[in-house]
Amino acid sequence: MLEKEKFYIYKMEILTKIMGNTTEENEYRRLKFINKEEDYIVVDYTDYDTKKYTSSNFFLFFYNEIIEKYFNILQIGKKENTLVIKNKNEISKKIETASFEYFKEYPKKIKDVNFILKEIIKKLKYENFEQELESSSIYPYIFKLEKILTSKKDKIETKSYEVISGYNLPTKINYFQKKFSKNKIMINFEEKIDEKKVSCASLIEEFRNFLNISKSFPFKFDFIIRGYYIYDIVKNNILKIEIIKEVKFFQSNIISKRVLVQEDFNEKNIEKTYDEIKEEMYKYLNLMKNKEIIDKKEITDFINKISFLER
């Protein structure tokens, strides 16, 4: 579904508003995907900037260094409707093997280095990374497309960590297909909590109890994901995925946008379908019927386009 010879660009923007304060996060990656049976091997070719650290930001600096170096090849798959990292044991072993070299490289930061490495290995062991990928990456929507394409209905039932990290809540995806261009379709979708299985009111009650928030205090909660796929039905591969998520939770509003697009794919420069060109021609002729002078070249171009598509 993802063309292995092609590079894909992944971009993510997150805008978080909490009690009037706004923070913004951005992420950019250059990836390749290799199909392995029902899994994907994701290879990160991003040219990360060389960073320096100070004593105040060493934790973040070193954590990112380990992630960029040892998580640059991930084998991702699905198990019981949940995203899994199939090569996490190999990643853990590589990090453990490299530990002593990092102690030598950062002799004044041995305690910090040891703590960070152990935390990363622990997150791999207890599936924290999988939950993070489920709630904030593009990968789950690759597998959800497979389910959409094989479904005979206009909606599918699924589960998602997207709402609240750590809560694998039942959701439903409504979608519809339309022709995007010759050999390509666009699949628009909308994902919401499946309130037949879990109501928003019961979730709010659960969150209130967990956070110890009084019932007299306003608690807003809403969640929706909208997006679309552009899919080549001849080559059977994804050209683009775009996802916009909006979550309102208590006193915070979070809006994120994730885009995965084939590097050489230009959404605006797409050949038009036969029907689209015919419709344009009819509109043009209708506009021209009251004019004395008609641009013959424009009509000829329309006819040539239609003749070419008919061949």
PDB file of C-alpha atoms in Angstrom:
ATOM      1  CA  MET A   1       0.000   0.000   0.000  1.00  0.00           C
ATOM      2  CA  LEU A   2       3.009   2.258   0.418  1.00  0.00           C
ATOM      3  CA  GLU A   3       5.325   2.266  -2.581  1.00  0.00           C
ATOM      4  CA  LYS A   4       8.703   0.952  -1.398  1.00  0.00           C
ATOM      5  CA  GLU A   5      10.825   2.751  -4.000  1.00  0.00           C
ATOM      6  CA  LYS A   6       9.363   6.131  -3.059  1.00  0.00           C
ATOM      7  CA  PHE A   7      10.201   8.550  -0.285  1.00  0.00           C
ATOM      8  CA  TYR A   8       7.359   9.849   1.861  1.00  0.00           C
ATOM      9  CA  ILE A   9       7.347  13.152   3.722  1.00  0.00           C
ATOM     10  CA  TYR A  10       5.710  13.200   7.139  1.00  0.00           C
ATOM     11  CA  LYS A  11       4.740  16.483   8.787  1.00  0.00           C
ATOM     12  CA  MET A  12       2.987  17.030  12.082  1.00  0.00           C
ATOM     13  CA  GLU A  13       1.769  20.227  13.732  1.00  0.00           C
ATOM     14  CA  ILE A  14       0.223  20.322  17.219  1.00  0.00           C
ATOM     15  CA  LEU A  15      -1.427  23.398  18.702  1.00  0.00           C
ATOM     16  CA  THR A  16      -2.308  23.149  22.406  1.00  0.00           C
ATOM     17  CA  LYS A  17      -4.302  25.764  24.311  1.00  0.00           C
ATOM     18  CA  ILE A  18      -4.563  25.486  28.104  1.00  0.00           C
ATOM     19  CA  MET A  19      -6.182  28.281  30.102  1.00  0.00           C
ATOM     20  CA  GLY A  20      -5.161  30.934  27.597  1.00  0.00           C
ATOM     21  CA  ASN A  21      -1.594  29.653  27.108  1.00  0.00           C
ATOM     22  CA  THR A  22      -0.695  28.302  23.662  1.00  0.00           C
ATOM     23  CA  THR A  23       2.150  25.955  22.727  1.00  0.00           C
ATOM     24  CA  GLU A  24       3.100  24.697  19.290  1.00  0.00           C
ATOM     25  CA  GLU A  25       5.039  21.590  18.226  1.00  0.00           C
ATOM     26  CA  ASN A  26       6.282  20.636  14.771  1.00  0.00           C
ATOM     27  CA  GLU A  27       7.806  17.473  13.384  1.00  0.00           C
ATOM     28  CA  TYR A  28       9.284  16.640   9.979  1.00  0.00           C
ATOM     29  CA  ARG A  29      10.534  13.285   8.705  1.00  0.00           C
ATOM     30  CA  ARG A  30      11.614  11.715   5.426  1.00  0.00           C
ATOM     31  CA  LEU A  31      10.636   8.043   5.355  1.00  0.00           C
ATOM     32  CA  LYS A  32      10.616   4.902   3.266  1.00  0.00           C
ATOM     33  CA  PHE A  33       8.260   1.972   3.801  1.00  0.00           C
ATOM     34  CA  ILE A  34       9.023  -1.672   3.028  1.00  0.00           C
ATOM     35  CA  ASN A  35       6.221  -4.230   3.048  1.00  0.00           C
ATOM     36  CA  LYS A  36       6.975  -7.350   5.073  1.00  0.00           C
ATOM     37  CA  GLU A  37       3.999  -9.700   4.875  1.00  0.00           C
ATOM     38  CA  GLU A  38       1.311  -7.859   6.898  1.00  0.00           C
ATOM     39  CA  ASP A  39       3.797  -5.445   8.506  1.00  0.00           C
ATOM     40  CA  TYR A  40       5.741  -2.380   7.407  1.00  0.00           C
ATOM     41  CA  ILE A  41       9.401  -1.633   7.978  1.00  0.00           C
ATOM     42  CA  VAL A  42       9.710   2.134   8.349  1.00  0.00           C
ATOM     43  CA  VAL A  43      13.160   3.545   7.560  1.00  0.00           C
ATOM     44  CA  ASP A  44      13.885   7.112   8.657  1.00  0.00           C
ATOM     45  CA  TYR A  45      16.104   9.031   6.212  1.00  0.00           C
ATOM     46  CA  THR A  46      15.610  12.410   7.905  1.00  0.00           C
ATOM     47  CA  ASP A  47      18.707  14.608   7.945  1.00  0.00           C
ATOM     48  CA  TYR A  48      18.548  15.661  11.584  1.00  0.00           C
ATOM     49  CA  ASP A  49      20.416  18.800  12.593  1.00  0.00           C
ATOM     50  CA  THR A  50      23.504  18.296  14.729  1.00  0.00           C
ATOM     51  CA  LYS A  51      22.566  19.558  18.171  1.00  0.00           C
ATOM     52  CA  LYS A  52      24.594  20.735  21.131  1.00  0.00           C
ATOM     53  CA  TYR A  53      23.523  20.593  24.723  1.00  0.00           C
ATOM     54  CA  THR A  54      23.797  22.603  27.896  1.00  0.00           C
ATOM     55  CA  SER A  55      23.489  21.323  31.446  1.00  0.00           C
ATOM     56  CA  SER A  56      19.863  22.512  31.529  1.00  0.00           C
ATOM     57  CA  ASN A  57      18.684  20.676  28.392  1.00  0.00           C
ATOM     58  CA  PHE A  58      20.803  17.511  28.523  1.00  0.00           C
ATOM     59  CA  PHE A  59      17.840  15.230  29.288  1.00  0.00           C
ATOM     60  CA  LEU A  60      15.949  16.278  26.156  1.00  0.00           C
ATOM     61  CA  PHE A  61      19.114  16.363  24.029  1.00  0.00           C
ATOM     62  CA  PHE A  62      20.208  12.846  24.970  1.00  0.00           C
ATOM     63  CA  TYR A  63      16.711  11.359  24.795  1.00  0.00           C
ATOM     64  CA  ASN A  64      16.300  12.696  21.224  1.00  0.00           C
ATOM     65  CA  GLU A  65      19.748  11.427  20.289  1.00  0.00           C
ATOM     66  CA  ILE A  66      18.811   7.869  21.311  1.00  0.00           C
ATOM     67  CA  ILE A  67      15.427   8.034  19.563  1.00  0.00           C
ATOM     68  CA  GLU A  68      16.944   9.326  16.316  1.00  0.00           C
ATOM     69  CA  LYS A  69      19.733   6.723  16.323  1.00  0.00           C
ATOM     70  CA  TYR A  70      17.974   3.535  17.470  1.00  0.00           C
ATOM     71  CA  PHE A  71      14.406   4.103  16.302  1.00  0.00           C
ATOM     72  CA  ASN A  72      15.369   4.942  12.710  1.00  0.00           C
ATOM     73  CA  ILE A  73      14.194   1.484  11.583  1.00  0.00           C
ATOM     74  CA  LEU A  74      10.869   0.281  12.963  1.00  0.00           C
ATOM     75  CA  GLN A  75       8.920  -2.821  12.039  1.00  0.00           C
ATOM     76  CA  ILE A  76       5.307  -1.958  12.783  1.00  0.00           C
ATOM     77  CA  GLY A  77       2.293  -4.223  12.672  1.00  0.00           C
ATOM     78  CA  LYS A  78      -1.089  -4.866  14.243  1.00  0.00           C
ATOM     79  CA  LYS A  79      -1.971  -7.281  17.038  1.00  0.00           C
ATOM     80  CA  GLU A  80      -5.556  -7.474  18.304  1.00  0.00           C
ATOM     81  CA  ASN A  81      -6.338  -4.096  16.723  1.00  0.00           C
ATOM     82  CA  THR A  82      -3.356  -2.435  18.457  1.00  0.00           C
ATOM     83  CA  LEU A  83      -0.163  -1.084  16.899  1.00  0.00           C
ATOM     84  CA  VAL A  84       2.985  -3.000  17.864  1.00  0.00           C
ATOM     85  CA  ILE A  85       6.709  -2.508  17.295  1.00  0.00           C
ATOM     86  CA  LYS A  86       7.862  -5.946  16.160  1.00  0.00           C
ATOM     87  CA  ASN A  87      11.613  -5.227  16.490  1.00  0.00           C
ATOM     88  CA  LYS A  88      11.539  -3.597  19.951  1.00  0.00           C
ATOM     89  CA  ASN A  89      13.620  -6.397  21.534  1.00  0.00           C
ATOM     90  CA  GLU A  90      16.403  -5.803  19.009  1.00  0.00           C
ATOM     91  CA  ILE A  91      16.263  -2.054  19.715  1.00  0.00           C
ATOM     92  CA  SER A  92      16.506  -2.682  23.480  1.00  0.00           C
ATOM     93  CA  LYS A  93      19.545  -4.946  23.027  1.00  0.00           C
ATOM     94  CA  LYS A  94      21.321  -2.370  20.874  1.00  0.00           C
ATOM     95  CA  ILE A  95      20.727   0.353  23.485  1.00  0.00           C
ATOM     96  CA  GLU A  96      21.919  -1.902  26.324  1.00  0.00           C
ATOM     97  CA  THR A  97      25.058  -2.824  24.347  1.00  0.00           C
ATOM     98  CA  ALA A  98      25.861   0.849  23.699  1.00  0.00           C
ATOM     99  CA  SER A  99      25.326   1.946  27.320  1.00  0.00           C
ATOM    100  CA  PHE A 100      28.982   1.734  28.378  1.00  0.00           C
ATOM    101  CA  GLU A 101      30.094   3.791  25.365  1.00  0.00           C
ATOM    102  CA  TYR A 102      27.673   6.544  26.390  1.00  0.00           C
ATOM    103  CA  PHE A 103      29.040   6.472  29.952  1.00  0.00           C
ATOM    104  CA  LYS A 104      32.509   7.112  28.503  1.00  0.00           C
ATOM    105  CA  GLU A 105      31.211   9.810  26.150  1.00  0.00           C
ATOM    106  CA  TYR A 106      29.398  11.707  28.919  1.00  0.00           C
ATOM    107  CA  PRO A 107      31.396  10.949  32.104  1.00  0.00           C
ATOM    108  CA  LYS A 108      29.905  13.897  34.015  1.00  0.00           C
ATOM    109  CA  LYS A 109      26.371  12.833  33.131  1.00  0.00           C
ATOM    110  CA  ILE A 110      26.518   9.106  33.949  1.00  0.00           C
ATOM    111  CA  LYS A 111      23.507   9.215  36.301  1.00  0.00           C
ATOM    112  CA  ASP A 112      21.392  11.063  33.755  1.00  0.00           C
ATOM    113  CA  VAL A 113      22.500   8.797  30.898  1.00  0.00           C
ATOM    114  CA  ASN A 114      21.774   5.648  32.914  1.00  0.00           C
ATOM    115  CA  PHE A 115      18.324   6.938  33.918  1.00  0.00           C
ATOM    116  CA  ILE A 116      17.335   7.882  30.344  1.00  0.00           C
ATOM    117  CA  LEU A 117      18.531   4.584  28.838  1.00  0.00           C
ATOM    118  CA  LYS A 118      16.672   2.549  31.475  1.00  0.00           C
ATOM    119  CA  GLU A 119      13.503   4.594  30.960  1.00  0.00           C
ATOM    120  CA  ILE A 120      13.603   4.066  27.188  1.00  0.00           C
ATOM    121  CA  ILE A 121      14.134   0.308  27.596  1.00  0.00           C
ATOM    122  CA  LYS A 122      11.272   0.229  30.150  1.00  0.00           C
ATOM    123  CA  LYS A 123       8.960   2.096  27.729  1.00  0.00           C
ATOM    124  CA  LEU A 124       9.748  -0.488  25.055  1.00  0.00           C
ATOM    125  CA  LYS A 125       9.094  -3.371  27.435  1.00  0.00           C
ATOM    126  CA  TYR A 126       5.764  -2.079  28.731  1.00  0.00           C
ATOM    127  CA  GLU A 127       4.453  -0.896  25.330  1.00  0.00           C
ATOM    128  CA  ASN A 128       4.489   2.830  26.173  1.00  0.00           C
ATOM    129  CA  PHE A 129       6.045   3.615  22.809  1.00  0.00           C
ATOM    130  CA  GLU A 130       3.316   1.712  21.009  1.00  0.00           C
ATOM    131  CA  GLN A 131       0.689   3.750  22.832  1.00  0.00           C
ATOM    132  CA  GLU A 132       2.491   6.966  21.885  1.00  0.00           C
ATOM    133  CA  LEU A 133       2.560   5.879  18.232  1.00  0.00           C
ATOM    134  CA  GLU A 134      -1.128   4.948  18.425  1.00  0.00           C
ATOM    135  CA  SER A 135      -2.101   8.337  19.827  1.00  0.00           C
ATOM    136  CA  SER A 136       0.097  10.675  17.812  1.00  0.00           C
ATOM    137  CA  SER A 137       1.567   9.060  14.682  1.00  0.00           C
ATOM    138  CA  ILE A 138       0.236   8.454  11.180  1.00  0.00           C
ATOM    139  CA  TYR A 139       0.888   4.692  11.274  1.00  0.00           C
ATOM    140  CA  PRO A 140      -2.484   3.464  12.638  1.00  0.00           C
ATOM    141  CA  TYR A 141      -4.250   5.113   9.688  1.00  0.00           C
ATOM    142  CA  ILE A 142      -2.259   3.037   7.213  1.00  0.00           C
ATOM    143  CA  PHE A 143      -3.795  -0.099   8.721  1.00  0.00           C
ATOM    144  CA  LYS A 144      -7.233   1.534   9.037  1.00  0.00           C
ATOM    145  CA  LEU A 145      -7.216   2.172   5.288  1.00  0.00           C
ATOM    146  CA  GLU A 146      -6.759  -1.556   4.668  1.00  0.00           C
ATOM    147  CA  LYS A 147      -9.896  -2.138   6.735  1.00  0.00           C
ATOM    148  CA  ILE A 148     -11.811   0.569   4.845  1.00  0.00           C
ATOM    149  CA  LEU A 149     -10.864  -0.825   1.426  1.00  0.00           C
ATOM    150  CA  THR A 150     -12.046  -4.316   2.315  1.00  0.00           C
ATOM    151  CA  SER A 151     -15.250  -3.155   4.014  1.00  0.00           C
ATOM    152  CA  LYS A 152     -18.532  -3.424   2.119  1.00  0.00           C
ATOM    153  CA  LYS A 153     -20.185  -0.792   4.324  1.00  0.00           C
ATOM    154  CA  ASP A 154     -19.729   2.974   4.577  1.00  0.00           C
ATOM    155  CA  LYS A 155     -18.446   2.755   8.148  1.00  0.00           C
ATOM    156  CA  ILE A 156     -16.089   0.585  10.176  1.00  0.00           C
ATOM    157  CA  GLU A 157     -15.716  -0.080  13.890  1.00  0.00           C
ATOM    158  CA  THR A 158     -12.279   0.275  15.411  1.00  0.00           C
ATOM    159  CA  LYS A 159     -10.425   1.290  18.582  1.00  0.00           C
ATOM    160  CA  SER A 160      -8.181   4.260  19.208  1.00  0.00           C
ATOM    161  CA  TYR A 161      -5.707   5.714  21.694  1.00  0.00           C
ATOM    162  CA  GLU A 162      -6.222   9.046  19.915  1.00  0.00           C
ATOM    163  CA  VAL A 163      -8.765  10.379  22.411  1.00  0.00           C
ATOM    164  CA  ILE A 164      -6.786  10.024  25.636  1.00  0.00           C
ATOM    165  CA  SER A 165      -3.379   8.334  25.759  1.00  0.00           C
ATOM    166  CA  GLY A 166      -3.671   5.038  27.609  1.00  0.00           C
ATOM    167  CA  TYR A 167      -7.408   4.658  26.858  1.00  0.00           C
ATOM    168  CA  ASN A 168      -8.053   2.340  23.907  1.00  0.00           C
ATOM    169  CA  LEU A 169     -11.591   3.579  23.263  1.00  0.00           C
ATOM    170  CA  PRO A 170     -14.062   2.174  20.714  1.00  0.00           C
ATOM    171  CA  THR A 171     -14.564   4.515  17.751  1.00  0.00           C
ATOM    172  CA  LYS A 172     -16.433   4.392  14.472  1.00  0.00           C
ATOM    173  CA  ILE A 173     -15.231   5.727  11.140  1.00  0.00           C
ATOM    174  CA  ASN A 174     -17.714   6.977   8.556  1.00  0.00           C
ATOM    175  CA  TYR A 175     -16.253   7.431   5.087  1.00  0.00           C
ATOM    176  CA  PHE A 176     -17.130   7.968   1.472  1.00  0.00           C
ATOM    177  CA  GLN A 177     -15.162   7.571  -1.737  1.00  0.00           C
ATOM    178  CA  LYS A 178     -15.081   9.789  -4.774  1.00  0.00           C
ATOM    179  CA  LYS A 179     -13.037   9.845  -7.956  1.00  0.00           C
ATOM    180  CA  PHE A 180     -10.042  12.149  -7.583  1.00  0.00           C
ATOM    181  CA  SER A 181      -8.518  11.766 -11.038  1.00  0.00           C
ATOM    182  CA  LYS A 182      -7.838   9.038 -13.546  1.00  0.00           C
ATOM    183  CA  ASN A 183      -6.911   5.830 -11.595  1.00  0.00           C
ATOM    184  CA  LYS A 184      -7.019   7.675  -8.264  1.00  0.00           C
ATOM    185  CA  ILE A 185      -9.687   7.959  -5.587  1.00  0.00           C
ATOM    186  CA  MET A 186     -10.129  10.198  -2.565  1.00  0.00           C
ATOM    187  CA  ILE A 187     -11.531   8.665   0.615  1.00  0.00           C
ATOM    188  CA  ASN A 188     -12.861  11.225   3.086  1.00  0.00           C
ATOM    189  CA  PHE A 189     -13.474  10.023   6.617  1.00  0.00           C
ATOM    190  CA  GLU A 190     -14.651  11.155  10.018  1.00  0.00           C
ATOM    191  CA  GLU A 191     -13.879   9.291  13.226  1.00  0.00           C
ATOM    192  CA  LYS A 192     -15.800   9.716  16.493  1.00  0.00           C
ATOM    193  CA  ILE A 193     -16.288   7.859  19.749  1.00  0.00           C
ATOM    194  CA  ASP A 194     -18.723   4.982  19.308  1.00  0.00           C
ATOM    195  CA  GLU A 195     -21.354   6.122  21.809  1.00  0.00           C
ATOM    196  CA  LYS A 196     -23.264   2.866  21.439  1.00  0.00           C
ATOM    197  CA  LYS A 197     -20.362   1.230  23.254  1.00  0.00           C
ATOM    198  CA  VAL A 198     -19.189   4.032  25.536  1.00  0.00           C
ATOM    199  CA  SER A 199     -20.940   7.347  26.170  1.00  0.00           C
ATOM    200  CA  CYS A 200     -19.201  10.704  26.514  1.00  0.00           C
ATOM    201  CA  ALA A 201     -21.152  11.286  29.751  1.00  0.00           C
ATOM    202  CA  SER A 202     -19.711   8.119  31.332  1.00  0.00           C
ATOM    203  CA  LEU A 203     -16.204   9.102  30.205  1.00  0.00           C
ATOM    204  CA  ILE A 204     -16.565  12.569  31.729  1.00  0.00           C
ATOM    205  CA  GLU A 205     -17.698  10.950  34.978  1.00  0.00           C
ATOM    206  CA  GLU A 206     -14.677   8.643  34.921  1.00  0.00           C
ATOM    207  CA  PHE A 207     -12.287  11.536  34.196  1.00  0.00           C
ATOM    208  CA  ARG A 208     -13.852  13.612  36.999  1.00  0.00           C
ATOM    209  CA  ASN A 209     -13.280  10.810  39.505  1.00  0.00           C
ATOM    210  CA  PHE A 210      -9.739  10.150  38.301  1.00  0.00           C
ATOM    211  CA  LEU A 211      -8.756  13.850  38.399  1.00  0.00           C
ATOM    212  CA  ASN A 212     -10.812  14.551  41.543  1.00  0.00           C
ATOM    213  CA  ILE A 213     -12.819  17.347  39.889  1.00  0.00           C
ATOM    214  CA  SER A 214     -16.084  18.419  41.476  1.00  0.00           C
ATOM    215  CA  LYS A 215     -19.327  17.894  39.546  1.00  0.00           C
ATOM    216  CA  SER A 216     -20.127  21.575  40.026  1.00  0.00           C
ATOM    217  CA  PHE A 217     -17.077  22.510  37.983  1.00  0.00           C
ATOM    218  CA  PRO A 218     -17.587  22.660  34.167  1.00  0.00           C
ATOM    219  CA  PHE A 219     -15.928  19.782  32.321  1.00  0.00           C
ATOM    220  CA  LYS A 220     -15.949  19.920  28.536  1.00  0.00           C
ATOM    221  CA  PHE A 221     -15.039  16.896  26.486  1.00  0.00           C
ATOM    222  CA  ASP A 222     -15.294  16.421  22.738  1.00  0.00           C
ATOM    223  CA  PHE A 223     -13.322  14.516  20.149  1.00  0.00           C
ATOM    224  CA  ILE A 224     -13.335  14.249  16.371  1.00  0.00           C
ATOM    225  CA  ILE A 225     -10.894  13.254  13.659  1.00  0.00           C
ATOM    226  CA  ARG A 226     -11.387  14.252  10.041  1.00  0.00           C
ATOM    227  CA  GLY A 227      -9.196  13.505   7.104  1.00  0.00           C
ATOM    228  CA  TYR A 228      -8.744  11.936   3.710  1.00  0.00           C
ATOM    229  CA  TYR A 229      -6.669   9.490   1.716  1.00  0.00           C
ATOM    230  CA  ILE A 230      -5.612   9.783  -1.917  1.00  0.00           C
ATOM    231  CA  TYR A 231      -5.164   6.276  -3.248  1.00  0.00           C
ATOM    232  CA  ASP A 232      -3.927   4.928  -6.592  1.00  0.00           C
ATOM    233  CA  ILE A 233      -6.284   2.050  -7.462  1.00  0.00           C
ATOM    234  CA  VAL A 234      -4.015   0.751 -10.270  1.00  0.00           C
ATOM    235  CA  LYS A 235      -0.733   0.641  -8.334  1.00  0.00           C
ATOM    236  CA  ASN A 236      -2.585  -0.065  -5.069  1.00  0.00           C
ATOM    237  CA  ASN A 237      -0.631   2.466  -3.051  1.00  0.00           C
ATOM    238  CA  ILE A 238      -1.206   5.476  -0.856  1.00  0.00           C
ATOM    239  CA  LEU A 239      -0.251   8.848  -2.286  1.00  0.00           C
ATOM    240  CA  LYS A 240      -1.371  10.971   0.641  1.00  0.00           C
ATOM    241  CA  ILE A 241      -2.951  10.813   4.084  1.00  0.00           C
ATOM    242  CA  GLU A 242      -4.086  13.950   5.897  1.00  0.00           C
ATOM    243  CA  ILE A 243      -5.536  13.843   9.410  1.00  0.00           C
ATOM    244  CA  ILE A 244      -6.851  16.683  11.558  1.00  0.00           C
ATOM    245  CA  LYS A 245      -7.699  15.865  15.161  1.00  0.00           C
ATOM    246  CA  GLU A 246      -9.560  18.120  17.586  1.00  0.00           C
ATOM    247  CA  VAL A 247      -9.816  17.255  21.265  1.00  0.00           C
ATOM    248  CA  LYS A 248     -11.476  19.385  23.937  1.00  0.00           C
ATOM    249  CA  PHE A 249     -10.627  18.087  27.386  1.00  0.00           C
ATOM    250  CA  PHE A 250     -11.452  19.970  30.582  1.00  0.00           C
ATOM    251  CA  GLN A 251      -9.602  23.300  30.182  1.00  0.00           C
ATOM    252  CA  SER A 252      -7.500  22.343  27.152  1.00  0.00           C
ATOM    253  CA  ASN A 253      -8.036  22.410  23.396  1.00  0.00           C
ATOM    254  CA  ILE A 254      -5.690  20.373  21.204  1.00  0.00           C
ATOM    255  CA  ILE A 255      -5.626  20.538  17.413  1.00  0.00           C
ATOM    256  CA  SER A 256      -3.153  18.424  15.478  1.00  0.00           C
ATOM    257  CA  LYS A 257      -2.525  18.026  11.767  1.00  0.00           C
ATOM    258  CA  ARG A 258      -0.622  15.062  10.365  1.00  0.00           C
ATOM    259  CA  VAL A 259       0.280  14.624   6.722  1.00  0.00           C
ATOM    260  CA  LEU A 260       2.045  11.731   5.002  1.00  0.00           C
ATOM    261  CA  VAL A 261       2.597  12.349   1.307  1.00  0.00           C
ATOM    262  CA  GLN A 262       4.635  10.704  -1.423  1.00  0.00           C
ATOM    263  CA  GLU A 263       7.579  13.025  -2.018  1.00  0.00           C
ATOM    264  CA  ASP A 264       7.032  13.500  -5.761  1.00  0.00           C
ATOM    265  CA  PHE A 265       3.230  13.669  -5.552  1.00  0.00           C
ATOM    266  CA  ASN A 266       1.701  17.048  -6.413  1.00  0.00           C
ATOM    267  CA  GLU A 267      -1.944  17.126  -5.394  1.00  0.00           C
ATOM    268  CA  LYS A 268      -2.644  20.275  -7.429  1.00  0.00           C
ATOM    269  CA  ASN A 269      -1.028  19.024 -10.628  1.00  0.00           C
ATOM    270  CA  ILE A 270      -3.311  16.062 -11.336  1.00  0.00           C
ATOM    271  CA  GLU A 271      -4.629  15.075 -14.734  1.00  0.00           C
ATOM    272  CA  LYS A 272      -8.371  15.563 -14.955  1.00  0.00           C
ATOM    273  CA  THR A 273     -10.793  12.764 -15.594  1.00  0.00           C
ATOM    274  CA  TYR A 274     -12.723  12.324 -18.824  1.00  0.00           C
ATOM    275  CA  ASP A 275     -15.989  13.399 -17.143  1.00  0.00           C
ATOM    276  CA  GLU A 276     -14.356  16.458 -15.572  1.00  0.00           C
ATOM    277  CA  ILE A 277     -13.035  17.657 -18.926  1.00  0.00           C
ATOM    278  CA  LYS A 278     -16.421  17.098 -20.590  1.00  0.00           C
ATOM    279  CA  GLU A 279     -18.114  19.070 -17.841  1.00  0.00           C
ATOM    280  CA  GLU A 280     -15.638  21.928 -18.335  1.00  0.00           C
ATOM    281  CA  MET A 281     -16.312  21.933 -22.065  1.00  0.00           C
ATOM    282  CA  TYR A 282     -20.090  22.089 -21.583  1.00  0.00           C
ATOM    283  CA  LYS A 283     -19.723  24.955 -19.134  1.00  0.00           C
ATOM    284  CA  TYR A 284     -17.463  26.793 -21.577  1.00  0.00           C
ATOM    285  CA  LEU A 285     -19.834  26.301 -24.499  1.00  0.00           C
ATOM    286  CA  ASN A 286     -22.751  27.455 -22.387  1.00  0.00           C
ATOM    287  CA  LEU A 287     -20.888  30.660 -21.528  1.00  0.00           C
ATOM    288  CA  MET A 288     -19.898  31.222 -25.146  1.00  0.00           C
ATOM    289  CA  LYS A 289     -23.333  30.753 -26.736  1.00  0.00           C
ATOM    290  CA  ASN A 290     -24.213  34.452 -26.379  1.00  0.00           C
ATOM    291  CA  LYS A 291     -20.850  35.698 -27.630  1.00  0.00           C
ATOM    292  CA  GLU A 292     -20.076  36.544 -31.232  1.00  0.00           C
ATOM    293  CA  ILE A 293     -16.414  35.496 -31.079  1.00  0.00           C
ATOM    294  CA  ILE A 294     -15.515  32.028 -29.803  1.00  0.00           C
ATOM    295  CA  ASP A 295     -11.963  31.005 -28.954  1.00  0.00           C
ATOM    296  CA  LYS A 296     -11.451  28.032 -31.280  1.00  0.00           C
ATOM    297  CA  LYS A 297      -8.168  27.082 -29.659  1.00  0.00           C
ATOM    298  CA  GLU A 298      -9.845  26.480 -26.284  1.00  0.00           C
ATOM    299  CA  ILE A 299     -12.475  24.230 -27.872  1.00  0.00           C
ATOM    300  CA  THR A 300      -9.776  22.343 -29.795  1.00  0.00           C
ATOM    301  CA  ASP A 301      -7.826  21.799 -26.580  1.00  0.00           C
ATOM    302  CA  PHE A 302     -10.943  20.398 -24.878  1.00  0.00           C
ATOM    303  CA  ILE A 303     -11.575  18.006 -27.801  1.00  0.00           C
ATOM    304  CA  ASN A 304      -7.937  16.872 -27.880  1.00  0.00           C
ATOM    305  CA  LYS A 305      -8.002  16.104 -24.151  1.00  0.00           C
ATOM    306  CA  ILE A 306     -11.175  14.049 -24.495  1.00  0.00           C
ATOM    307  CA  SER A 307      -9.830  12.222 -27.581  1.00  0.00           C
ATOM    308  CA  PHE A 308      -6.648  11.367 -25.708  1.00  0.00           C
ATOM    309  CA  LEU A 309      -8.567   9.981 -22.703  1.00  0.00           C
ATOM    310  CA  GLU A 310     -10.842   7.920 -24.961  1.00  0.00           C
ATOM    311  CA  ARG A 311      -7.764   6.255 -26.458  1.00  0.00           C
TER     312      ARG A 311
END
